[in-house]
CSV table of C-alpha atoms in Angstrom, one decimal:
chain,number,residue,atom,x,y,z
A,1,UNK,CA,85.9,156.5,6.5
A,2,UNK,CA,87.6,159.0,6.9
A,3,UNK,CA,89.1,159.6,9.9
A,4,UNK,CA,88.7,158.4,13.2
A,5,UNK,CA,85.1,159.1,13.8
A,6,UNK,CA,83.2,155.9,14.2
A,7,UNK,CA,79.9,157.3,13.0
A,8,UNK,CA,78.6,154.1,11.5
A,9,UNK,CA,79.3,151.6,14.3
A,10,UNK,CA,77.2,148.5,13.6
A,11,UNK,CA,73.9,148.2,15.5
A,12,UNK,CA,74.3,146.1,18.6
A,13,UNK,CA,78.1,146.5,18.5
A,14,UNK,CA,80.1,147.0,21.7
A,15,UNK,CA,83.6,148.3,21.8
A,16,UNK,CA,84.9,147.8,25.4
A,17,UNK,CA,87.7,149.2,27.3
A,18,UNK,CA,89.4,147.3,30.1
A,19,UNK,CA,87.1,149.1,32.6
A,20,UNK,CA,84.0,148.0,30.7
A,21,UNK,CA,82.2,151.2,31.3
A,22,UNK,CA,79.7,152.6,28.7
A,23,UNK,CA,81.0,155.0,26.2
A,24,UNK,CA,81.6,155.6,22.5
A,25,UNK,CA,84.3,155.7,20.0
A,26,UNK,CA,85.3,158.9,18.5
A,27,UNK,CA,88.0,160.0,16.8
A,28,UNK,CA,88.5,161.0,13.7
A,29,UNK,CA,90.5,158.8,12.9
A,30,UNK,CA,93.2,158.7,14.2
A,31,UNK,CA,95.0,156.2,15.1
A,32,UNK,CA,94.1,156.5,18.5
A,33,UNK,CA,94.5,158.1,18.1
A,34,UNK,CA,93.7,159.7,21.0
A,35,UNK,CA,93.4,157.6,23.6
A,36,UNK,CA,89.7,157.4,23.2
A,37,UNK,CA,88.7,153.8,23.8
A,38,UNK,CA,85.2,152.9,23.1
A,39,UNK,CA,83.5,151.4,26.0
A,40,UNK,CA,80.3,149.5,26.4
A,41,UNK,CA,78.6,147.0,28.6
A,42,UNK,CA,79.9,143.6,27.8
A,43,UNK,CA,77.1,141.7,29.5
A,44,UNK,CA,74.6,141.9,26.7
A,45,UNK,CA,72.9,138.6,25.9
A,46,UNK,CA,74.1,136.6,22.9
A,47,UNK,CA,71.9,136.9,19.9
A,48,UNK,CA,69.7,133.9,19.1
A,49,UNK,CA,70.9,131.8,16.2
A,50,UNK,CA,68.5,131.3,13.3
A,51,UNK,CA,67.9,127.5,13.1
A,52,UNK,CA,67.4,127.7,9.4
A,53,UNK,CA,71.0,128.8,9.1
A,54,UNK,CA,72.4,125.9,11.1
A,55,UNK,CA,70.1,123.0,10.2
A,56,UNK,CA,72.0,120.0,8.9
A,57,UNK,CA,71.4,119.2,5.2
A,58,UNK,CA,71.0,116.0,3.4
A,59,UNK,CA,73.4,114.9,0.6
A,60,UNK,CA,70.7,115.7,-2.1
A,61,UNK,CA,69.6,119.0,-0.7
A,62,UNK,CA,70.8,122.3,-2.3
A,63,UNK,CA,71.8,125.4,-0.4
A,64,UNK,CA,70.8,128.9,-1.6
A,65,UNK,CA,74.1,130.8,-1.6
A,66,UNK,CA,72.4,134.1,-2.3
A,67,UNK,CA,70.1,133.7,0.6
A,68,UNK,CA,72.9,132.6,2.9
A,69,UNK,CA,74.9,135.8,2.0
A,70,UNK,CA,71.8,138.0,2.6
A,71,UNK,CA,70.9,136.4,5.9
A,72,UNK,CA,74.5,136.6,7.2
A,73,UNK,CA,74.7,140.3,6.3
A,74,UNK,CA,78.2,139.6,4.8
A,75,UNK,CA,77.6,141.8,1.7
A,76,UNK,CA,76.3,144.6,3.8
A,77,UNK,CA,79.3,144.6,6.2
A,78,UNK,CA,81.7,144.5,3.3
A,79,UNK,CA,79.8,147.3,1.5
A,80,UNK,CA,80.0,149.4,4.7
A,81,UNK,CA,83.7,148.9,4.8
A,82,UNK,CA,84.0,150.1,1.3
A,83,UNK,CA,82.0,153.2,2.2
A,84,UNK,CA,83.9,153.9,5.3
A,85,UNK,CA,87.4,153.5,4.0
A,86,UNK,CA,89.0,155.1,1.0
A,87,UNK,CA,91.5,153.0,-0.9
A,88,UNK,CA,93.0,150.0,0.9
A,89,UNK,CA,92.2,147.7,-2.0
A,90,UNK,CA,94.6,144.9,-0.9
A,91,UNK,CA,93.1,145.0,2.7
A,92,UNK,CA,89.5,144.9,1.5
A,93,UNK,CA,90.4,142.1,-0.9
A,94,UNK,CA,91.8,140.0,1.9
A,95,UNK,CA,88.9,140.7,4.2
A,96,UNK,CA,86.5,139.6,1.4
A,97,UNK,CA,88.5,136.4,0.9
A,98,UNK,CA,88.3,135.7,4.7
A,99,UNK,CA,84.6,136.3,4.6
A,100,UNK,CA,84.1,133.9,1.7
A,101,UNK,CA,86.2,131.2,3.4
A,102,UNK,CA,84.1,131.5,6.6
A,103,UNK,CA,80.8,131.5,4.7
A,104,UNK,CA,81.7,128.4,2.7
A,105,UNK,CA,83.1,126.7,5.8
A,106,UNK,CA,79.8,127.2,7.5
A,107,UNK,CA,77.9,125.7,4.6
A,108,UNK,CA,80.3,122.7,4.5
A,109,UNK,CA,79.5,122.1,8.2
A,110,UNK,CA,75.8,121.9,7.4
A,111,UNK,CA,76.6,119.0,5.1
A,112,UNK,CA,78.8,117.4,7.8
A,113,UNK,CA,81.8,117.8,5.7
A,114,UNK,CA,85.0,117.4,7.7
A,115,UNK,CA,87.2,120.5,8.0
A,116,UNK,CA,89.0,122.2,10.9
A,117,UNK,CA,87.9,125.6,12.1
A,118,UNK,CA,89.9,128.2,10.3
A,119,UNK,CA,92.5,130.0,12.4
A,120,UNK,CA,91.4,133.6,12.8
A,121,UNK,CA,94.1,135.3,14.9
A,122,UNK,CA,95.5,138.3,12.9
A,123,UNK,CA,98.2,140.9,12.8
A,124,UNK,CA,97.5,144.4,11.4
A,125,UNK,CA,100.6,146.5,10.5
A,126,UNK,CA,100.9,150.0,9.2
A,127,UNK,CA,101.3,153.6,10.2
A,128,UNK,CA,98.8,155.5,12.4
A,129,UNK,CA,95.6,156.6,10.7
A,130,UNK,CA,95.4,153.9,8.1
A,131,UNK,CA,92.2,152.2,9.2
A,132,UNK,CA,93.3,149.3,11.4
A,133,UNK,CA,90.8,149.8,14.1
A,134,UNK,CA,87.9,150.3,11.7
A,135,UNK,CA,88.8,147.0,9.9
A,136,UNK,CA,89.0,145.3,13.3
A,137,UNK,CA,85.5,146.5,14.2
A,138,UNK,CA,84.1,145.2,11.0
A,139,UNK,CA,85.9,141.9,11.4
A,140,UNK,CA,84.3,141.5,14.8
A,141,UNK,CA,80.9,142.1,13.3
A,142,UNK,CA,81.6,139.8,10.4
A,143,UNK,CA,82.8,136.9,12.6
A,144,UNK,CA,79.8,137.3,14.9
A,145,UNK,CA,77.3,137.3,12.0
A,146,UNK,CA,78.8,134.2,10.5
A,147,UNK,CA,78.6,132.4,13.9
A,148,UNK,CA,82.4,132.3,14.6
A,149,UNK,CA,82.1,134.5,17.7
A,150,UNK,CA,79.4,134.6,20.4
A,151,UNK,CA,79.5,138.3,20.8
A,152,UNK,CA,79.8,141.3,18.6
A,153,UNK,CA,82.4,143.1,20.7
A,154,UNK,CA,85.9,144.3,20.4
A,155,UNK,CA,88.1,145.0,23.4
A,156,UNK,CA,90.9,147.5,22.5
A,157,UNK,CA,93.9,147.5,24.9
A,158,UNK,CA,97.6,148.5,25.0
A,159,UNK,CA,100.5,147.3,27.2
A,160,UNK,CA,99.3,149.4,30.1
A,161,UNK,CA,96.0,147.5,30.3
A,162,UNK,CA,97.8,144.1,30.4
A,163,UNK,CA,101.1,144.4,32.2
A,164,UNK,CA,101.5,145.2,35.8
A,165,UNK,CA,104.3,147.2,37.5
A,166,UNK,CA,105.2,144.8,40.3
A,167,UNK,CA,105.3,141.1,41.0
A,168,UNK,CA,101.8,139.5,41.1
A,169,UNK,CA,100.2,142.4,39.4
A,170,UNK,CA,100.4,141.3,35.7
A,171,UNK,CA,98.4,138.0,35.8
A,172,UNK,CA,95.2,139.5,37.4
A,173,UNK,CA,95.3,142.4,34.9
A,174,UNK,CA,95.7,140.1,31.9
A,175,UNK,CA,93.1,137.7,33.1
A,176,UNK,CA,90.6,140.5,33.6
A,177,UNK,CA,91.1,141.7,30.0
A,178,UNK,CA,90.8,138.2,28.6
A,179,UNK,CA,87.6,137.7,30.6
A,180,UNK,CA,86.1,140.8,29.1
A,181,UNK,CA,87.2,139.9,25.6
A,182,UNK,CA,86.1,136.2,25.6
A,183,UNK,CA,83.6,135.5,23.0
A,184,UNK,CA,84.7,138.5,20.8
A,185,UNK,CA,87.8,140.1,19.5
A,186,UNK,CA,90.8,141.3,21.6
A,187,UNK,CA,92.7,144.1,19.8
A,188,UNK,CA,96.2,144.8,21.2
A,189,UNK,CA,97.6,148.0,19.8
A,190,UNK,CA,101.3,148.6,19.7
A,191,UNK,CA,101.7,144.9,20.7
A,192,UNK,CA,105.5,145.0,20.4
A,193,UNK,CA,105.6,147.0,23.7
A,194,UNK,CA,104.5,143.8,25.5
A,195,UNK,CA,108.1,142.6,25.1
A,196,UNK,CA,111.0,144.7,26.3
A,197,UNK,CA,114.2,142.7,25.8
A,198,UNK,CA,116.3,145.4,27.4
A,199,UNK,CA,114.6,145.1,30.7
A,200,UNK,CA,115.2,141.8,32.5
A,201,UNK,CA,112.6,142.7,35.2
A,202,UNK,CA,109.9,143.5,32.7
A,203,UNK,CA,106.6,141.6,33.3
A,204,UNK,CA,105.4,141.7,29.8
A,205,UNK,CA,106.7,138.2,29.1
A,206,UNK,CA,104.1,136.9,31.6
A,207,UNK,CA,101.3,138.5,29.6
A,208,UNK,CA,102.7,137.0,26.4
A,209,UNK,CA,102.8,133.5,27.9
A,210,UNK,CA,99.2,133.9,29.0
A,211,UNK,CA,98.1,135.1,25.6
A,212,UNK,CA,99.8,132.2,23.9
A,213,UNK,CA,98.0,129.7,26.1
A,214,UNK,CA,94.6,131.4,25.5
A,215,UNK,CA,95.1,131.8,21.7
A,216,UNK,CA,95.7,128.1,21.5
A,217,UNK,CA,93.2,126.7,24.0
A,218,UNK,CA,90.4,129.2,23.5
A,219,UNK,CA,90.8,129.9,19.8
A,220,UNK,CA,87.2,128.9,19.2
A,221,UNK,CA,86.0,131.6,21.5
A,222,UNK,CA,88.4,134.4,21.1
A,223,UNK,CA,90.1,136.1,18.2
A,224,UNK,CA,93.3,138.1,18.9
A,225,UNK,CA,94.4,141.0,16.6
A,226,UNK,CA,97.8,142.4,17.2
A,227,UNK,CA,98.6,145.9,15.7
A,228,UNK,CA,101.5,148.2,15.2
A,229,UNK,CA,104.3,149.3,12.9
A,230,UNK,CA,105.5,146.6,10.6
A,231,UNK,CA,109.2,146.7,11.4
A,232,UNK,CA,108.6,146.6,15.1
A,233,UNK,CA,106.0,143.8,14.8
A,234,UNK,CA,108.6,141.8,12.7
A,235,UNK,CA,111.1,142.2,15.5
A,236,UNK,CA,108.5,141.2,18.1
A,237,UNK,CA,107.7,138.0,16.2
A,238,UNK,CA,111.4,137.1,15.8
A,239,UNK,CA,111.7,137.3,19.6
A,240,UNK,CA,108.4,135.5,20.2
A,241,UNK,CA,108.1,132.7,17.5
A,242,UNK,CA,105.3,131.1,19.4
A,243,UNK,CA,103.2,134.2,18.9
A,244,UNK,CA,104.1,134.4,15.2
A,245,UNK,CA,103.0,130.8,14.6
A,246,UNK,CA,99.6,131.5,16.0
A,247,UNK,CA,98.9,134.4,13.6
A,248,UNK,CA,97.1,133.1,10.5
A,249,UNK,CA,96.5,136.4,8.7
A,250,UNK,CA,99.0,139.2,8.3
A,251,UNK,CA,97.5,142.4,6.8
A,252,UNK,CA,99.8,145.3,6.0
A,253,UNK,CA,98.0,148.6,5.7
A,254,UNK,CA,99.6,151.0,3.2
A,255,UNK,CA,99.9,154.7,3.7
A,256,UNK,CA,97.4,156.8,1.7
A,257,UNK,CA,98.3,158.7,-1.4
A,258,UNK,CA,97.7,162.5,-1.6
A,259,UNK,CA,94.7,161.9,-3.8
A,260,UNK,CA,93.2,159.3,-1.3
A,261,UNK,CA,93.8,161.7,1.6
A,262,UNK,CA,92.0,164.5,-0.3
A,263,UNK,CA,89.1,162.1,-0.9
A,264,UNK,CA,89.1,161.2,2.8
A,265,UNK,CA,88.9,164.9,3.6
A,266,UNK,CA,85.9,165.4,1.4
A,267,UNK,CA,84.1,162.5,3.1
A,268,UNK,CA,84.9,163.9,6.5
A,269,UNK,CA,83.5,167.3,5.6
A,270,UNK,CA,80.5,165.8,3.9
A,271,UNK,CA,79.6,163.8,7.0
A,272,UNK,CA,79.7,167.0,9.0
A,273,UNK,CA,77.7,169.1,6.4
A,274,UNK,CA,80.7,171.2,5.3
A,275,UNK,CA,81.8,171.9,1.8
A,276,UNK,CA,85.0,173.1,0.3
A,277,UNK,CA,85.1,176.1,-2.0
A,278,UNK,CA,87.0,175.3,-5.2
A,279,UNK,CA,90.1,177.3,-4.2
A,280,UNK,CA,89.9,175.7,-0.7
A,281,UNK,CA,90.1,172.2,-2.2
A,282,UNK,CA,93.3,173.3,-4.1
A,283,UNK,CA,94.6,174.7,-0.8
A,284,UNK,CA,93.9,171.5,1.0
A,285,UNK,CA,95.6,169.5,-1.6
A,286,UNK,CA,98.7,171.7,-1.2
A,287,UNK,CA,98.5,171.4,2.5
A,288,UNK,CA,98.5,167.6,2.3
A,289,UNK,CA,101.5,167.6,0.1
A,290,UNK,CA,103.5,169.7,2.5
A,291,UNK,CA,102.3,168.0,5.7
A,292,UNK,CA,103.1,164.5,4.3
A,293,UNK,CA,106.7,165.6,4.0
A,294,UNK,CA,106.9,166.5,7.7
A,295,UNK,CA,107.5,164.3,10.7
A,296,UNK,CA,104.7,162.5,12.6
A,297,UNK,CA,102.3,162.6,9.7
A,298,UNK,CA,99.4,160.2,10.6
A,299,UNK,CA,97.4,159.7,7.4
A,300,UNK,CA,93.7,160.1,7.9
A,301,UNK,CA,94.2,161.3,11.5
A,302,UNK,CA,96.3,164.2,10.3
A,303,UNK,CA,93.6,165.0,7.7
A,304,UNK,CA,91.0,165.0,10.5
A,305,UNK,CA,93.1,167.3,12.6
A,306,UNK,CA,93.7,169.7,9.7
A,307,UNK,CA,90.0,170.0,9.0
A,308,UNK,CA,89.3,170.5,12.7
A,309,UNK,CA,91.7,173.5,12.6
A,310,UNK,CA,90.0,174.7,9.4
A,311,UNK,CA,86.6,174.6,11.1
A,312,UNK,CA,88.0,176.7,14.0
A,313,UNK,CA,89.4,179.3,11.5
A,314,UNK,CA,86.1,179.2,9.6
A,315,UNK,CA,84.1,179.9,12.7
A,316,UNK,CA,86.5,182.7,13.8
A,317,UNK,CA,86.3,184.3,10.4
A,318,UNK,CA,82.5,184.4,10.4
A,319,UNK,CA,82.3,185.7,13.9
A,320,UNK,CA,85.0,188.3,13.3
A,321,UNK,CA,83.6,189.5,10.0
A,322,UNK,CA,81.1,191.9,11.5
A,323,UNK,CA,78.3,190.5,9.3
A,324,UNK,CA,74.9,190.9,10.7
A,325,UNK,CA,73.4,188.0,8.8
A,326,UNK,CA,74.7,184.7,7.6
A,327,UNK,CA,73.4,182.2,5.0
A,328,UNK,CA,73.3,178.5,5.3
A,329,UNK,CA,76.0,178.4,2.6
A,330,UNK,CA,78.2,180.7,4.7
A,331,UNK,CA,77.9,178.2,7.6
A,332,UNK,CA,78.8,175.3,5.5
A,333,UNK,CA,81.6,176.5,3.1
A,334,UNK,CA,85.2,176.3,4.1
A,335,UNK,CA,87.2,178.9,2.2
A,336,UNK,CA,90.9,178.8,1.1
A,337,UNK,CA,91.9,181.2,3.8
A,338,UNK,CA,90.7,178.8,6.5
A,339,UNK,CA,93.3,176.4,5.3
A,340,UNK,CA,96.1,178.7,4.2
A,341,UNK,CA,96.4,180.2,7.6
A,342,UNK,CA,98.1,177.0,8.8
A,343,UNK,CA,101.7,177.4,9.7
A,344,UNK,CA,102.4,174.5,7.4
A,345,UNK,CA,102.4,177.1,4.7
A,346,UNK,CA,105.1,179.2,6.3
A,347,UNK,CA,108.1,179.1,4.1
A,348,UNK,CA,110.4,179.6,7.1
A,349,UNK,CA,108.5,177.1,9.3
A,350,UNK,CA,110.6,174.4,10.9
A,351,UNK,CA,110.8,171.0,9.1
A,352,UNK,CA,109.5,169.4,12.3
A,353,UNK,CA,106.3,170.6,14.0
A,354,UNK,CA,106.9,170.3,17.8
A,355,UNK,CA,104.1,169.2,20.0
A,356,UNK,CA,103.2,168.8,23.6
A,357,UNK,CA,101.1,166.1,25.3
A,358,UNK,CA,97.9,167.8,24.4
A,359,UNK,CA,98.7,167.7,20.7
A,360,UNK,CA,99.2,171.5,20.4
A,361,UNK,CA,102.4,173.0,19.0
A,362,UNK,CA,104.6,174.3,21.7
A,363,UNK,CA,104.9,177.5,19.7
A,364,UNK,CA,101.2,178.0,19.4
A,365,UNK,CA,101.3,181.3,21.3
A,366,UNK,CA,103.7,182.9,18.9
A,367,UNK,CA,101.8,181.4,16.0
A,368,UNK,CA,98.6,183.0,17.1
A,369,UNK,CA,100.4,186.3,17.6
A,370,UNK,CA,101.4,186.2,13.9
A,371,UNK,CA,97.9,185.3,12.8
A,372,UNK,CA,98.8,181.6,12.2
A,373,UNK,CA,97.0,178.8,14.0
A,374,UNK,CA,99.3,175.9,14.8
A,375,UNK,CA,98.4,172.5,13.5
A,376,UNK,CA,98.1,169.4,15.5
A,377,UNK,CA,101.1,167.1,15.4
A,378,UNK,CA,100.1,163.7,16.7
A,379,UNK,CA,102.5,161.4,18.4
A,380,UNK,CA,103.4,158.8,15.9
A,381,UNK,CA,103.1,155.9,18.2
A,382,UNK,CA,99.6,156.5,19.4
A,383,UNK,CA,97.0,154.3,17.8
A,384,UNK,CA,94.2,153.4,20.1
A,385,UNK,CA,90.9,154.5,19.0
A,386,UNK,CA,91.0,154.8,15.3
A,387,UNK,CA,87.9,155.3,13.5
A,388,UNK,CA,87.2,155.3,9.9
A,389,UNK,CA,90.3,155.3,7.8
A,390,UNK,CA,92.2,156.0,10.8
């Protein structure tokens, strides 16, 4: 869904960081938002394959397509993607087409019908907070269930995890990441930063050459997904045609509309057992219209951050009210004032919301003095641990 919180990660799924230490994905979305990288042990044993799903069939035998779909969990994975992500109809359609191709290809192989293994390397382009990591997680699960990957894992990395800072440092770093990702999906966020044409001494080209070799020679055991802004990825591919030729599927994630963002907000609140008062929903809709017109807006991630701020104001309002007793409804209901206190509603507020590294406005102190809580302003280039709709 909505945001970057990966609350419905598939059972048995592991998202691994370069360090491979146990952990979880959380977010809220965000394209990365946040540099939260899910981490988990990558040494879990491969799941046993059901012989009934791989047994060769005779020419006169029939295959039960409904049973095949049920046994592979394809429909459940696609349904979960529908529940988690608002909108994104073109993306969901493409994922469904890929799933259908892989299911039919698997059935053809049981009849010993000749066909090459489909190329599965992909490129996801779009702004932060549009669901790229969530779709990558589901793709890893889908490929594993259909037998195209040994492991249900996704290793999420950026340039810093792959490229070294001195001679002889890059190859070992890249090899370690590839080793951890083998058998699953390698998700490279902001992949265009691997190549810095303006720096002759940059070591990113070494990583690119190693990736090209592995994407070709190990394509049956590793799926690589590159992600980032579309215009920058286009430039990256122009400079690295070998990489472009190895990408079979290009999926462009559109920005969400105001209506879709409001729906995402409702889902986020519902998952956390909050509700919006009628006038609060109107206030949130107006907030989104204003925030979308400002710099560094990050779709579902920005919705998540806005709601986190609303929760803070909600809690402060209740504690400061002097009430001796509170009802369950009081604890759940977000009121319009919890949203309207945002500085986004200041008529004289700057067009651009400044931020520091911690995501807080650098004018937070003055905002609080005026009774206005500053809103998060996420760096537009951060996209590492998206979660639903993020």
